Amino acid sequence: MFSEVDPRSPTPLYDQIASRIRIAIAAGDLVPGRSLPSVRHLASRLRVNPATVVQAYRALAADGFVEMRQGSGTFVCEVGTGRKESERSAQARQLVRGLLSEAARRGLSAGDVAAAFRAELGSEVE
Amino acid sequence: MFSEVDPRSPTPLYDQIASRIRIAIAAGDLVPGRSLPSVRHLASRLRVNPATVVQAYRALAADGFVEMRQGSGTFVCEVGTGRKESERSAQARQLVRGLLSEAARRGLSAGDVAAAFRAELGSEVE
DNA sequence: CCTACTGTATTGGTTTACTAATACAATAGG
DNA sequence: CCTATTGTATTAGTAAACCAATACAGTAGG
């Protein structure tokens, strides 16, 4: 689970760490209330600086995935998979807006993106 | 058209410049064969360094939007709006893939993204 | 209490992206 | 030709992101 990390990847270390945990929470592998490894434990296991793990945990806390309690530890929040629908849709719309502007920048129309979206998702979109 | 640029924006100057030209080409405002302002002209008009305009033009050239000819100028390529459909769809699909992985990172499902996409595009998607 | 554990805060070094400055090379036109 | 205009190349400075190091502060449990 928190086994390894790639220092040579273009994606930052803290981002790799945060991503894995985020996915684990979304998938239900980490249930709400459960405590994450301590900053120092995870840091020594991954061979990175504790501050890097802090940065990852902080990013997760900013998104509401975890809660950091000084002296106690870092815990998975109630939200996770059951996050409020309005919040999810708002975030999704923001992502989509960014995609569309990026597509426009490259001279792609909304139709191009829509076609790619259908092709990529297949039947899931229905 | 090439009127102003915002140095305080988080998006780089060369990117702002390239984006506008890209959109102008995609929209047909700049027809193939037409010459763009010279590096120095555009730079002095926008109050930026010529090298910054070069970087913008270079990015456009890398995408096949324009062609830079030393001694002559920079010209809009034939592609532009008529770019090959396969190329457009491939690029669009790559963008969409990136979006979906980013969405997964944030704990959003493909369904969330699909809903946001429909909401954002409205009737255009049909 | 007090000790061993938790997260917090500040600081610094390294790298990378961005912008600028300056000198170079090719083309067009008189 | 030769001069003015075009893009090219190299170098440098500035800012931001990233990671590490170290000292600080709160909490739990014996």
PDB file of C-alpha atoms (C1' of nucleotides) in Angstrom:
ATOM      1  CA  MET A   1       0.000   0.000   0.000  1.00  0.00           C
ATOM      2  CA  PHE A   2       2.460   2.654   1.159  1.00  0.00           C
ATOM      3  CA  SER A   3       5.300   0.624  -0.189  1.00  0.00           C
ATOM      4  CA  GLU A   4       7.332   2.657  -2.582  1.00  0.00           C
ATOM      5  CA  VAL A   5       7.778   5.998  -4.282  1.00  0.00           C
ATOM      6  CA  ASP A   6       9.736   7.176  -7.321  1.00  0.00           C
ATOM      7  CA  PRO A   7      12.060  10.150  -6.764  1.00  0.00           C
ATOM      8  CA  ARG A   8      12.820  10.435 -10.476  1.00  0.00           C
ATOM      9  CA  SER A   9       9.205  10.841 -11.523  1.00  0.00           C
ATOM     10  CA  PRO A  10       8.148  14.266 -12.771  1.00  0.00           C
ATOM     11  CA  THR A  11       5.219  14.138 -10.370  1.00  0.00           C
ATOM     12  CA  PRO A  12       6.384  15.348  -6.966  1.00  0.00           C
ATOM     13  CA  LEU A  13       6.896  12.920  -4.104  1.00  0.00           C
ATOM     14  CA  TYR A  14       4.253  14.500  -1.907  1.00  0.00           C
ATOM     15  CA  ASP A  15       1.816  14.228  -4.793  1.00  0.00           C
ATOM     16  CA  GLN A  16       2.527  10.540  -5.314  1.00  0.00           C
ATOM     17  CA  ILE A  17       1.951   9.870  -1.647  1.00  0.00           C
ATOM     18  CA  ALA A  18      -1.245  11.924  -1.491  1.00  0.00           C
ATOM     19  CA  SER A  19      -2.622  10.306  -4.637  1.00  0.00           C
ATOM     20  CA  ARG A  20      -2.264   6.791  -3.321  1.00  0.00           C
ATOM     21  CA  ILE A  21      -3.965   7.605  -0.086  1.00  0.00           C
ATOM     22  CA  ARG A  22      -6.711   9.511  -1.853  1.00  0.00           C
ATOM     23  CA  ILE A  23      -7.427   6.563  -4.074  1.00  0.00           C
ATOM     24  CA  ALA A  24      -7.332   4.168  -1.144  1.00  0.00           C
ATOM     25  CA  ILE A  25      -9.867   6.283   0.684  1.00  0.00           C
ATOM     26  CA  ALA A  26     -12.100   6.654  -2.352  1.00  0.00           C
ATOM     27  CA  ALA A  27     -11.942   2.902  -2.911  1.00  0.00           C
ATOM     28  CA  GLY A  28     -12.864   2.198   0.703  1.00  0.00           C
ATOM     29  CA  ASP A  29      -9.569   0.525   1.575  1.00  0.00           C
ATOM     30  CA  LEU A  30      -9.140   3.124   4.277  1.00  0.00           C
ATOM     31  CA  VAL A  31     -12.276   3.456   6.347  1.00  0.00           C
ATOM     32  CA  PRO A  32     -13.268   6.685   8.131  1.00  0.00           C
ATOM     33  CA  GLY A  33     -11.818   7.030  11.613  1.00  0.00           C
ATOM     34  CA  ARG A  34      -8.833   4.890  10.851  1.00  0.00           C
ATOM     35  CA  SER A  35      -5.463   6.429  11.572  1.00  0.00           C
ATOM     36  CA  LEU A  36      -2.814   6.840   8.913  1.00  0.00           C
ATOM     37  CA  PRO A  37       0.839   6.042   9.579  1.00  0.00           C
ATOM     38  CA  SER A  38       2.571   8.767  11.512  1.00  0.00           C
ATOM     39  CA  VAL A  39       4.503  11.326   9.562  1.00  0.00           C
ATOM     40  CA  ARG A  40       7.813   9.942  10.731  1.00  0.00           C
ATOM     41  CA  HIS A  41       6.923   6.282  10.265  1.00  0.00           C
ATOM     42  CA  LEU A  42       5.743   6.735   6.704  1.00  0.00           C
ATOM     43  CA  ALA A  43       8.696   8.968   5.950  1.00  0.00           C
ATOM     44  CA  SER A  44      11.251   6.424   7.101  1.00  0.00           C
ATOM     45  CA  ARG A  45       9.418   3.620   5.318  1.00  0.00           C
ATOM     46  CA  LEU A  46       9.387   5.545   2.029  1.00  0.00           C
ATOM     47  CA  ARG A  47      12.890   6.933   2.562  1.00  0.00           C
ATOM     48  CA  VAL A  48      11.762  10.524   2.286  1.00  0.00           C
ATOM     49  CA  ASN A  49      11.848  13.505   4.583  1.00  0.00           C
ATOM     50  CA  PRO A  50       9.062  13.771   7.172  1.00  0.00           C
ATOM     51  CA  ALA A  51       8.237  17.220   5.823  1.00  0.00           C
ATOM     52  CA  THR A  52       7.395  15.657   2.484  1.00  0.00           C
ATOM     53  CA  VAL A  53       4.852  13.365   4.117  1.00  0.00           C
ATOM     54  CA  VAL A  54       3.509  16.358   5.992  1.00  0.00           C
ATOM     55  CA  GLN A  55       2.987  18.130   2.688  1.00  0.00           C
ATOM     56  CA  ALA A  56       1.076  15.123   1.382  1.00  0.00           C
ATOM     57  CA  TYR A  57      -1.095  14.847   4.494  1.00  0.00           C
ATOM     58  CA  ARG A  58      -1.698  18.582   4.421  1.00  0.00           C
ATOM     59  CA  ALA A  59      -2.947  18.399   0.851  1.00  0.00           C
ATOM     60  CA  LEU A  60      -5.313  15.597   1.830  1.00  0.00           C
ATOM     61  CA  ALA A  61      -6.523  17.606   4.803  1.00  0.00           C
ATOM     62  CA  ALA A  62      -7.156  20.610   2.560  1.00  0.00           C
ATOM     63  CA  ASP A  63      -9.415  18.438   0.412  1.00  0.00           C
ATOM     64  CA  GLY A  64     -11.208  17.145   3.475  1.00  0.00           C
ATOM     65  CA  PHE A  65     -10.013  13.575   3.119  1.00  0.00           C
ATOM     66  CA  VAL A  66      -8.170  13.425   6.418  1.00  0.00           C
ATOM     67  CA  GLU A  67      -7.869  15.338   9.655  1.00  0.00           C
ATOM     68  CA  MET A  68      -4.565  16.025  11.366  1.00  0.00           C
ATOM     69  CA  ARG A  69      -4.634  16.166  15.161  1.00  0.00           C
ATOM     70  CA  GLN A  70      -1.459  17.294  16.839  1.00  0.00           C
ATOM     71  CA  GLY A  71      -0.274  14.780  19.398  1.00  0.00           C
ATOM     72  CA  SER A  72      -2.731  12.097  18.238  1.00  0.00           C
ATOM     73  CA  GLY A  73      -2.205  11.419  14.581  1.00  0.00           C
ATOM     74  CA  THR A  74      -3.857  11.757  11.199  1.00  0.00           C
ATOM     75  CA  PHE A  75      -7.256  10.187  10.655  1.00  0.00           C
ATOM     76  CA  VAL A  76      -9.514   9.463   7.709  1.00  0.00           C
ATOM     77  CA  CYS A  77     -12.544  11.738   7.689  1.00  0.00           C
ATOM     78  CA  GLU A  78     -16.149  10.702   7.391  1.00  0.00           C
ATOM     79  CA  VAL A  79     -16.482  12.202   3.939  1.00  0.00           C
ATOM     80  CA  GLY A  80     -14.359  10.016   1.656  1.00  0.00           C
ATOM     81  CA  THR A  81     -16.646   7.987  -0.573  1.00  0.00           C
ATOM     82  CA  GLY A  82     -19.747   9.500   0.930  1.00  0.00           C
ATOM     83  CA  ARG A  83     -18.772  13.049   0.145  1.00  0.00           C
ATOM     84  CA  LYS A  84     -21.633  15.410  -0.468  1.00  0.00           C
ATOM     85  CA  GLU A  85     -22.961  15.195  -3.964  1.00  0.00           C
ATOM     86  CA  SER A  86     -22.961  18.958  -4.504  1.00  0.00           C
ATOM     87  CA  GLU A  87     -19.323  19.179  -3.544  1.00  0.00           C
ATOM     88  CA  ARG A  88     -18.387  16.370  -5.878  1.00  0.00           C
ATOM     89  CA  SER A  89     -20.251  17.844  -8.812  1.00  0.00           C
ATOM     90  CA  ALA A  90     -18.789  21.295  -8.204  1.00  0.00           C
ATOM     91  CA  GLN A  91     -15.288  19.910  -8.259  1.00  0.00           C
ATOM     92  CA  ALA A  92     -16.019  17.843 -11.319  1.00  0.00           C
ATOM     93  CA  ARG A  93     -17.377  20.865 -13.157  1.00  0.00           C
ATOM     94  CA  GLN A  94     -14.300  22.853 -12.334  1.00  0.00           C
ATOM     95  CA  LEU A  95     -12.141  20.095 -13.746  1.00  0.00           C
ATOM     96  CA  VAL A  96     -14.218  19.938 -16.901  1.00  0.00           C
ATOM     97  CA  ARG A  97     -14.040  23.699 -17.360  1.00  0.00           C
ATOM     98  CA  GLY A  98     -10.265  23.493 -17.172  1.00  0.00           C
ATOM     99  CA  LEU A  99     -10.269  20.716 -19.730  1.00  0.00           C
ATOM    100  CA  LEU A 100     -12.404  22.674 -22.150  1.00  0.00           C
ATOM    101  CA  SER A 101     -10.252  25.773 -21.949  1.00  0.00           C
ATOM    102  CA  GLU A 102      -7.155  23.676 -22.451  1.00  0.00           C
ATOM    103  CA  ALA A 103      -8.799  22.056 -25.453  1.00  0.00           C
ATOM    104  CA  ALA A 104      -9.651  25.463 -26.894  1.00  0.00           C
ATOM    105  CA  ARG A 105      -6.063  26.498 -26.416  1.00  0.00           C
ATOM    106  CA  ARG A 106      -5.062  23.642 -28.682  1.00  0.00           C
ATOM    107  CA  GLY A 107      -7.624  24.466 -31.283  1.00  0.00           C
ATOM    108  CA  LEU A 108      -9.955  21.623 -30.333  1.00  0.00           C
ATOM    109  CA  SER A 109     -13.688  22.182 -30.286  1.00  0.00           C
ATOM    110  CA  ALA A 110     -16.063  21.097 -27.561  1.00  0.00           C
ATOM    111  CA  GLY A 111     -17.336  18.535 -30.028  1.00  0.00           C
ATOM    112  CA  ASP A 112     -13.892  17.007 -30.338  1.00  0.00           C
ATOM    113  CA  VAL A 113     -13.714  16.680 -26.595  1.00  0.00           C
ATOM    114  CA  ALA A 114     -17.199  15.230 -26.367  1.00  0.00           C
ATOM    115  CA  ALA A 115     -16.336  12.607 -28.953  1.00  0.00           C
ATOM    116  CA  ALA A 116     -13.140  11.711 -27.136  1.00  0.00           C
ATOM    117  CA  PHE A 117     -15.042  11.510 -23.905  1.00  0.00           C
ATOM    118  CA  ARG A 118     -17.576   9.075 -25.304  1.00  0.00           C
ATOM    119  CA  ALA A 119     -14.825   7.024 -26.877  1.00  0.00           C
ATOM    120  CA  GLU A 120     -12.861   6.893 -23.661  1.00  0.00           C
ATOM    121  CA  LEU A 121     -15.711   6.061 -21.336  1.00  0.00           C
ATOM    122  CA  GLY A 122     -17.616   3.759 -23.597  1.00  0.00           C
ATOM    123  CA  SER A 123     -20.873   2.639 -22.007  1.00  0.00           C
ATOM    124  CA  GLU A 124     -20.063   4.027 -18.566  1.00  0.00           C
ATOM    125  CA  VAL A 125     -21.263   7.422 -19.596  1.00  0.00           C
ATOM    126  CA  GLU A 126     -24.838   6.216 -19.854  1.00  0.00           C
TER     127      GLU A 126
ATOM    128  CA  MET B   1      -6.123  40.891 -31.292  1.00  0.00           C
ATOM    129  CA  PHE B   2      -2.528  40.988 -30.098  1.00  0.00           C
ATOM    130  CA  SER B   3      -3.363  43.885 -27.877  1.00  0.00           C
ATOM    131  CA  GLU B   4      -2.456  43.120 -24.330  1.00  0.00           C
ATOM    132  CA  VAL B   5      -0.989  40.585 -21.959  1.00  0.00           C
ATOM    133  CA  ASP B   6      -1.034  40.160 -18.195  1.00  0.00           C
ATOM    134  CA  PRO B   7       2.371  39.780 -16.490  1.00  0.00           C
ATOM    135  CA  ARG B   8       0.757  39.003 -13.137  1.00  0.00           C
ATOM    136  CA  SER B   9      -1.241  36.066 -14.409  1.00  0.00           C
ATOM    137  CA  PRO B  10      -0.122  32.620 -13.255  1.00  0.00           C
ATOM    138  CA  THR B  11      -0.172  31.480 -16.877  1.00  0.00           C
ATOM    139  CA  PRO B  12       3.148  32.415 -18.475  1.00  0.00           C
ATOM    140  CA  LEU B  13       3.391  35.272 -20.959  1.00  0.00           C
ATOM    141  CA  TYR B  14       4.504  33.058 -23.823  1.00  0.00           C
ATOM    142  CA  ASP B  15       1.539  30.822 -23.118  1.00  0.00           C
ATOM    143  CA  GLN B  16      -0.926  33.676 -23.189  1.00  0.00           C
ATOM    144  CA  ILE B  17       0.474  34.832 -26.511  1.00  0.00           C
ATOM    145  CA  ALA B  18       0.483  31.353 -28.031  1.00  0.00           C
ATOM    146  CA  SER B  19      -3.050  30.659 -26.835  1.00  0.00           C
ATOM    147  CA  ARG B  20      -4.506  33.714 -28.484  1.00  0.00           C
ATOM    148  CA  ILE B  21      -2.869  32.972 -31.783  1.00  0.00           C
ATOM    149  CA  ARG B  22      -3.877  29.321 -31.593  1.00  0.00           C
ATOM    150  CA  ILE B  23      -7.473  30.266 -31.046  1.00  0.00           C
ATOM    151  CA  ALA B  24      -7.347  32.855 -33.812  1.00  0.00           C
ATOM    152  CA  ILE B  25      -6.044  30.226 -36.209  1.00  0.00           C
ATOM    153  CA  ALA B  26      -8.582  27.643 -35.109  1.00  0.00           C
ATOM    154  CA  ALA B  27     -11.356  30.199 -35.530  1.00  0.00           C
ATOM    155  CA  GLY B  28     -10.163  31.114 -39.002  1.00  0.00           C
ATOM    156  CA  ASP B  29      -9.267  34.702 -38.118  1.00  0.00           C
ATOM    157  CA  LEU B  30      -5.755  33.954 -39.286  1.00  0.00           C
ATOM    158  CA  VAL B  31      -5.790  32.262 -42.664  1.00  0.00           C
ATOM    159  CA  PRO B  32      -3.029  29.880 -43.811  1.00  0.00           C
ATOM    160  CA  GLY B  33      -0.128  31.590 -45.515  1.00  0.00           C
ATOM    161  CA  ARG B  34      -0.631  34.823 -43.692  1.00  0.00           C
ATOM    162  CA  SER B  35       2.378  36.191 -41.863  1.00  0.00           C
ATOM    163  CA  LEU B  36       2.333  36.881 -38.150  1.00  0.00           C
ATOM    164  CA  PRO B  37       3.843  40.038 -36.680  1.00  0.00           C
ATOM    165  CA  SER B  38       7.608  39.846 -36.464  1.00  0.00           C
ATOM    166  CA  VAL B  39       9.083  38.762 -33.182  1.00  0.00           C
ATOM    167  CA  ARG B  40      10.358  42.256 -32.445  1.00  0.00           C
ATOM    168  CA  HIS B  41       7.194  44.040 -33.514  1.00  0.00           C
ATOM    169  CA  LEU B  42       4.911  41.925 -31.380  1.00  0.00           C
ATOM    170  CA  ALA B  43       7.344  42.094 -28.491  1.00  0.00           C
ATOM    171  CA  SER B  44       7.461  45.888 -28.481  1.00  0.00           C
ATOM    172  CA  ARG B  45       3.700  46.095 -28.896  1.00  0.00           C
ATOM    173  CA  LEU B  46       3.104  43.788 -25.925  1.00  0.00           C
ATOM    174  CA  ARG B  47       5.960  45.286 -23.907  1.00  0.00           C
ATOM    175  CA  VAL B  48       7.696  41.974 -23.494  1.00  0.00           C
ATOM    176  CA  ASN B  49      11.063  40.611 -24.463  1.00  0.00           C
ATOM    177  CA  PRO B  50      11.456  39.355 -28.045  1.00  0.00           C
ATOM    178  CA  ALA B  51      12.631  36.020 -26.662  1.00  0.00           C
ATOM    179  CA  THR B  52       9.266  35.590 -24.999  1.00  0.00           C
ATOM    180  CA  VAL B  53       7.484  35.975 -28.319  1.00  0.00           C
ATOM    181  CA  VAL B  54       9.974  33.561 -29.836  1.00  0.00           C
ATOM    182  CA  GLN B  55       9.022  31.011 -27.212  1.00  0.00           C
ATOM    183  CA  ALA B  56       5.359  31.475 -28.075  1.00  0.00           C
ATOM    184  CA  TYR B  57       5.966  31.141 -31.791  1.00  0.00           C
ATOM    185  CA  ARG B  58       8.177  28.136 -31.187  1.00  0.00           C
ATOM    186  CA  ALA B  59       5.425  26.399 -29.240  1.00  0.00           C
ATOM    187  CA  LEU B  60       3.009  27.077 -32.092  1.00  0.00           C
ATOM    188  CA  ALA B  61       5.533  25.749 -34.587  1.00  0.00           C
ATOM    189  CA  ALA B  62       5.979  22.584 -32.507  1.00  0.00           C
ATOM    190  CA  ASP B  63       2.239  21.985 -32.743  1.00  0.00           C
ATOM    191  CA  GLY B  64       2.295  22.591 -36.475  1.00  0.00           C
ATOM    192  CA  PHE B  65       0.230  25.759 -36.350  1.00  0.00           C
ATOM    193  CA  VAL B  66       2.881  28.039 -37.822  1.00  0.00           C
ATOM    194  CA  GLU B  67       6.190  27.853 -39.634  1.00  0.00           C
ATOM    195  CA  MET B  68       9.156  30.066 -38.809  1.00  0.00           C
ATOM    196  CA  ARG B  69      11.406  31.064 -41.701  1.00  0.00           C
ATOM    197  CA  GLN B  70      14.595  32.864 -40.814  1.00  0.00           C
ATOM    198  CA  GLY B  71      14.894  36.124 -42.661  1.00  0.00           C
ATOM    199  CA  SER B  72      11.296  36.021 -43.897  1.00  0.00           C
ATOM    200  CA  GLY B  73       8.959  35.771 -40.985  1.00  0.00           C
ATOM    201  CA  THR B  74       6.491  33.439 -39.295  1.00  0.00           C
ATOM    202  CA  PHE B  75       3.547  32.116 -41.297  1.00  0.00           C
ATOM    203  CA  VAL B  76       0.323  30.297 -40.551  1.00  0.00           C
ATOM    204  CA  CYS B  77       0.450  26.711 -41.801  1.00  0.00           C
ATOM    205  CA  GLU B  78      -2.128  24.953 -43.938  1.00  0.00           C
ATOM    206  CA  VAL B  79      -3.321  22.779 -41.076  1.00  0.00           C
ATOM    207  CA  GLY B  80      -5.105  25.095 -38.646  1.00  0.00           C
ATOM    208  CA  THR B  81      -8.803  24.486 -38.819  1.00  0.00           C
ATOM    209  CA  GLY B  82      -8.407  21.748 -41.362  1.00  0.00           C
ATOM    210  CA  ARG B  83      -6.145  19.667 -39.218  1.00  0.00           C
ATOM    211  CA  LYS B  84      -6.476  15.969 -39.721  1.00  0.00           C
ATOM    212  CA  GLU B  85      -9.392  14.521 -37.855  1.00  0.00           C
ATOM    213  CA  SER B  86      -7.376  11.624 -36.489  1.00  0.00           C
ATOM    214  CA  GLU B  87      -4.832  13.978 -35.015  1.00  0.00           C
ATOM    215  CA  ARG B  88      -7.507  16.072 -33.383  1.00  0.00           C
ATOM    216  CA  SER B  89      -9.280  13.101 -31.861  1.00  0.00           C
ATOM    217  CA  ALA B  90      -6.025  11.597 -30.619  1.00  0.00           C
ATOM    218  CA  GLN B  91      -5.123  14.794 -28.852  1.00  0.00           C
ATOM    219  CA  ALA B  92      -8.609  15.128 -27.438  1.00  0.00           C
ATOM    220  CA  ARG B  93      -8.521  11.591 -26.097  1.00  0.00           C
ATOM    221  CA  GLN B  94      -5.200  12.222 -24.420  1.00  0.00           C
ATOM    222  CA  LEU B  95      -6.657  15.269 -22.728  1.00  0.00           C
ATOM    223  CA  VAL B  96      -9.680  13.325 -21.566  1.00  0.00           C
ATOM    224  CA  ARG B  97      -7.524  10.530 -20.193  1.00  0.00           C
ATOM    225  CA  GLY B  98      -5.588  13.081 -18.180  1.00  0.00           C
ATOM    226  CA  LEU B  99      -8.820  14.516 -16.867  1.00  0.00           C
ATOM    227  CA  LEU B 100     -10.138  11.141 -15.784  1.00  0.00           C
ATOM    228  CA  SER B 101      -6.966  10.226 -13.917  1.00  0.00           C
ATOM    229  CA  GLU B 102      -6.981  13.591 -12.225  1.00  0.00           C
ATOM    230  CA  ALA B 103     -10.601  13.062 -11.276  1.00  0.00           C
ATOM    231  CA  ALA B 104      -9.769   9.648  -9.834  1.00  0.00           C
ATOM    232  CA  ARG B 105      -7.000  11.241  -7.811  1.00  0.00           C
ATOM    233  CA  ARG B 106      -9.596  13.426  -6.202  1.00  0.00           C
ATOM    234  CA  GLY B 107     -11.948  10.597  -5.502  1.00  0.00           C
ATOM    235  CA  LEU B 108     -14.370  11.470  -8.295  1.00  0.00           C
ATOM    236  CA  SER B 109     -15.903   8.750 -10.380  1.00  0.00           C
ATOM    237  CA  ALA B 110     -16.228   8.723 -14.151  1.00  0.00           C
ATOM    238  CA  GLY B 111     -19.917   9.254 -13.635  1.00  0.00           C
ATOM    239  CA  ASP B 112     -19.282  12.469 -11.734  1.00  0.00           C
ATOM    240  CA  VAL B 113     -17.171  13.722 -14.604  1.00  0.00           C
ATOM    241  CA  ALA B 114     -19.738  12.688 -17.179  1.00  0.00           C
ATOM    242  CA  ALA B 115     -22.452  14.555 -15.317  1.00  0.00           C
ATOM    243  CA  ALA B 116     -20.293  17.652 -15.044  1.00  0.00           C
ATOM    244  CA  PHE B 117     -19.478  17.399 -18.705  1.00  0.00           C
ATOM    245  CA  ARG B 118     -23.110  17.314 -19.715  1.00  0.00           C
ATOM    246  CA  ALA B 119     -23.906  20.174 -17.359  1.00  0.00           C
ATOM    247  CA  GLU B 120     -21.072  22.263 -18.702  1.00  0.00           C
ATOM    248  CA  LEU B 121     -21.687  21.690 -22.364  1.00  0.00           C
ATOM    249  CA  GLY B 122     -25.442  21.709 -22.273  1.00  0.00           C
ATOM    250  CA  SER B 123     -26.895  21.015 -25.697  1.00  0.00           C
ATOM    251  CA  GLU B 124     -23.605  21.342 -27.534  1.00  0.00           C
ATOM    252  CA  VAL B 125     -22.701  17.796 -26.722  1.00  0.00           C
ATOM    253  CA  GLU B 126     -25.437  16.409 -28.953  1.00  0.00           C
TER     254      GLU B 126
ATOM    255  C1'  DC C   1       4.362  14.485  36.278  1.00  0.00           C
ATOM    256  C1'  DC C   2       7.109  12.986  32.540  1.00  0.00           C
ATOM    257  C1'  DT C   3       8.347  10.571  28.714  1.00  0.00           C
ATOM    258  C1'  DA C   4       7.612   9.050  24.221  1.00  0.00           C
ATOM    259  C1'  DC C   5       4.889   9.716  20.749  1.00  0.00           C
ATOM    260  C1'  DT C   6       2.027  12.806  17.653  1.00  0.00           C
ATOM    261  C1'  DG C   7       1.747  17.072  14.263  1.00  0.00           C
ATOM    262  C1'  DT C   8       3.701  22.262  13.557  1.00  0.00           C
ATOM    263  C1'  DA C   9       6.672  25.895  12.131  1.00  0.00           C
ATOM    264  C1'  DT C  10      10.716  28.022  10.256  1.00  0.00           C
ATOM    265  C1'  DT C  11      14.584  27.935   7.492  1.00  0.00           C
ATOM    266  C1'  DG C  12      17.671  26.734   3.707  1.00  0.00           C
ATOM    267  C1'  DG C  13      19.462  24.434  -0.457  1.00  0.00           C
ATOM    268  C1'  DT C  14      18.484  22.579  -5.172  1.00  0.00           C
ATOM    269  C1'  DT C  15      16.227  22.493  -9.123  1.00  0.00           C
ATOM    270  C1'  DT C  16      13.270  24.106 -12.784  1.00  0.00           C
ATOM    271  C1'  DA C  17      10.353  27.361 -15.364  1.00  0.00           C
ATOM    272  C1'  DC C  18      10.092  31.859 -17.014  1.00  0.00           C
ATOM    273  C1'  DT C  19      11.728  36.155 -18.785  1.00  0.00           C
ATOM    274  C1'  DA C  20      15.270  39.071 -20.388  1.00  0.00           C
ATOM    275  C1'  DA C  21      19.611  40.588 -22.690  1.00  0.00           C
ATOM    276  C1'  DT C  22      22.899  40.301 -26.241  1.00  0.00           C
ATOM    277  C1'  DA C  23      25.308  38.682 -30.145  1.00  0.00           C
ATOM    278  C1'  DC C  24      24.729  35.755 -34.382  1.00  0.00           C
ATOM    279  C1'  DA C  25      22.890  34.103 -39.131  1.00  0.00           C
ATOM    280  C1'  DA C  26      19.825  34.098 -43.027  1.00  0.00           C
ATOM    281  C1'  DT C  27      16.645  36.424 -46.264  1.00  0.00           C
ATOM    282  C1'  DA C  28      14.497  40.196 -48.998  1.00  0.00           C
ATOM    283  C1'  DG C  29      14.716  44.328 -51.591  1.00  0.00           C
ATOM    284  C1'  DG C  30      16.676  48.418 -53.260  1.00  0.00           C
TER     285       DG C  30
ATOM    286  C1'  DC D   1      26.234  44.210 -53.127  1.00  0.00           C
ATOM    287  C1'  DC D   2      24.522  46.055 -48.883  1.00  0.00           C
ATOM    288  C1'  DT D   3      21.389  47.311 -45.612  1.00  0.00           C
ATOM    289  C1'  DA D   4      17.407  46.617 -43.016  1.00  0.00           C
ATOM    290  C1'  DT D   5      14.505  43.114 -41.358  1.00  0.00           C
ATOM    291  C1'  DT D   6      13.687  38.499 -40.239  1.00  0.00           C
ATOM    292  C1'  DG D   7      14.444  34.337 -36.997  1.00  0.00           C
ATOM    293  C1'  DT D   8      18.429  31.826 -34.034  1.00  0.00           C
ATOM    294  C1'  DA D   9      21.409  30.854 -30.259  1.00  0.00           C
ATOM    295  C1'  DT D  10      23.629  31.503 -25.909  1.00  0.00           C
ATOM    296  C1'  DT D  11      23.817  33.295 -21.484  1.00  0.00           C
ATOM    297  C1'  DA D  12      22.054  35.218 -17.258  1.00  0.00           C
ATOM    298  C1'  DG D  13      18.867  36.746 -13.692  1.00  0.00           C
ATOM    299  C1'  DT D  14      14.435  36.041 -11.050  1.00  0.00           C
ATOM    300  C1'  DA D  15      10.884  33.528  -9.007  1.00  0.00           C
ATOM    301  C1'  DA D  16       8.654  29.528  -7.636  1.00  0.00           C
ATOM    302  C1'  DA D  17       8.257  24.587  -6.511  1.00  0.00           C
ATOM    303  C1'  DC D  18      10.157  20.939  -4.113  1.00  0.00           C
ATOM    304  C1'  DC D  19      12.566  18.539  -0.638  1.00  0.00           C
ATOM    305  C1'  DA D  20      15.247  18.383   3.503  1.00  0.00           C
ATOM    306  C1'  DA D  21      16.763  19.731   8.229  1.00  0.00           C
ATOM    307  C1'  DT D  22      15.960  21.318  12.744  1.00  0.00           C
ATOM    308  C1'  DA D  23      13.683  23.109  16.597  1.00  0.00           C
ATOM    309  C1'  DC D  24       8.965  23.710  18.574  1.00  0.00           C
ATOM    310  C1'  DA D  25       4.233  22.396  20.666  1.00  0.00           C
ATOM    311  C1'  DG D  26       0.408  19.502  21.859  1.00  0.00           C
ATOM    312  C1'  DT D  27      -1.380  14.733  23.393  1.00  0.00           C
ATOM    313  C1'  DA D  28      -1.528  10.097  25.394  1.00  0.00           C
ATOM    314  C1'  DG D  29      -0.199   6.793  28.738  1.00  0.00           C
ATOM    315  C1'  DG D  30       2.574   4.881  32.293  1.00  0.00           C
TER     316       DG D  30
END
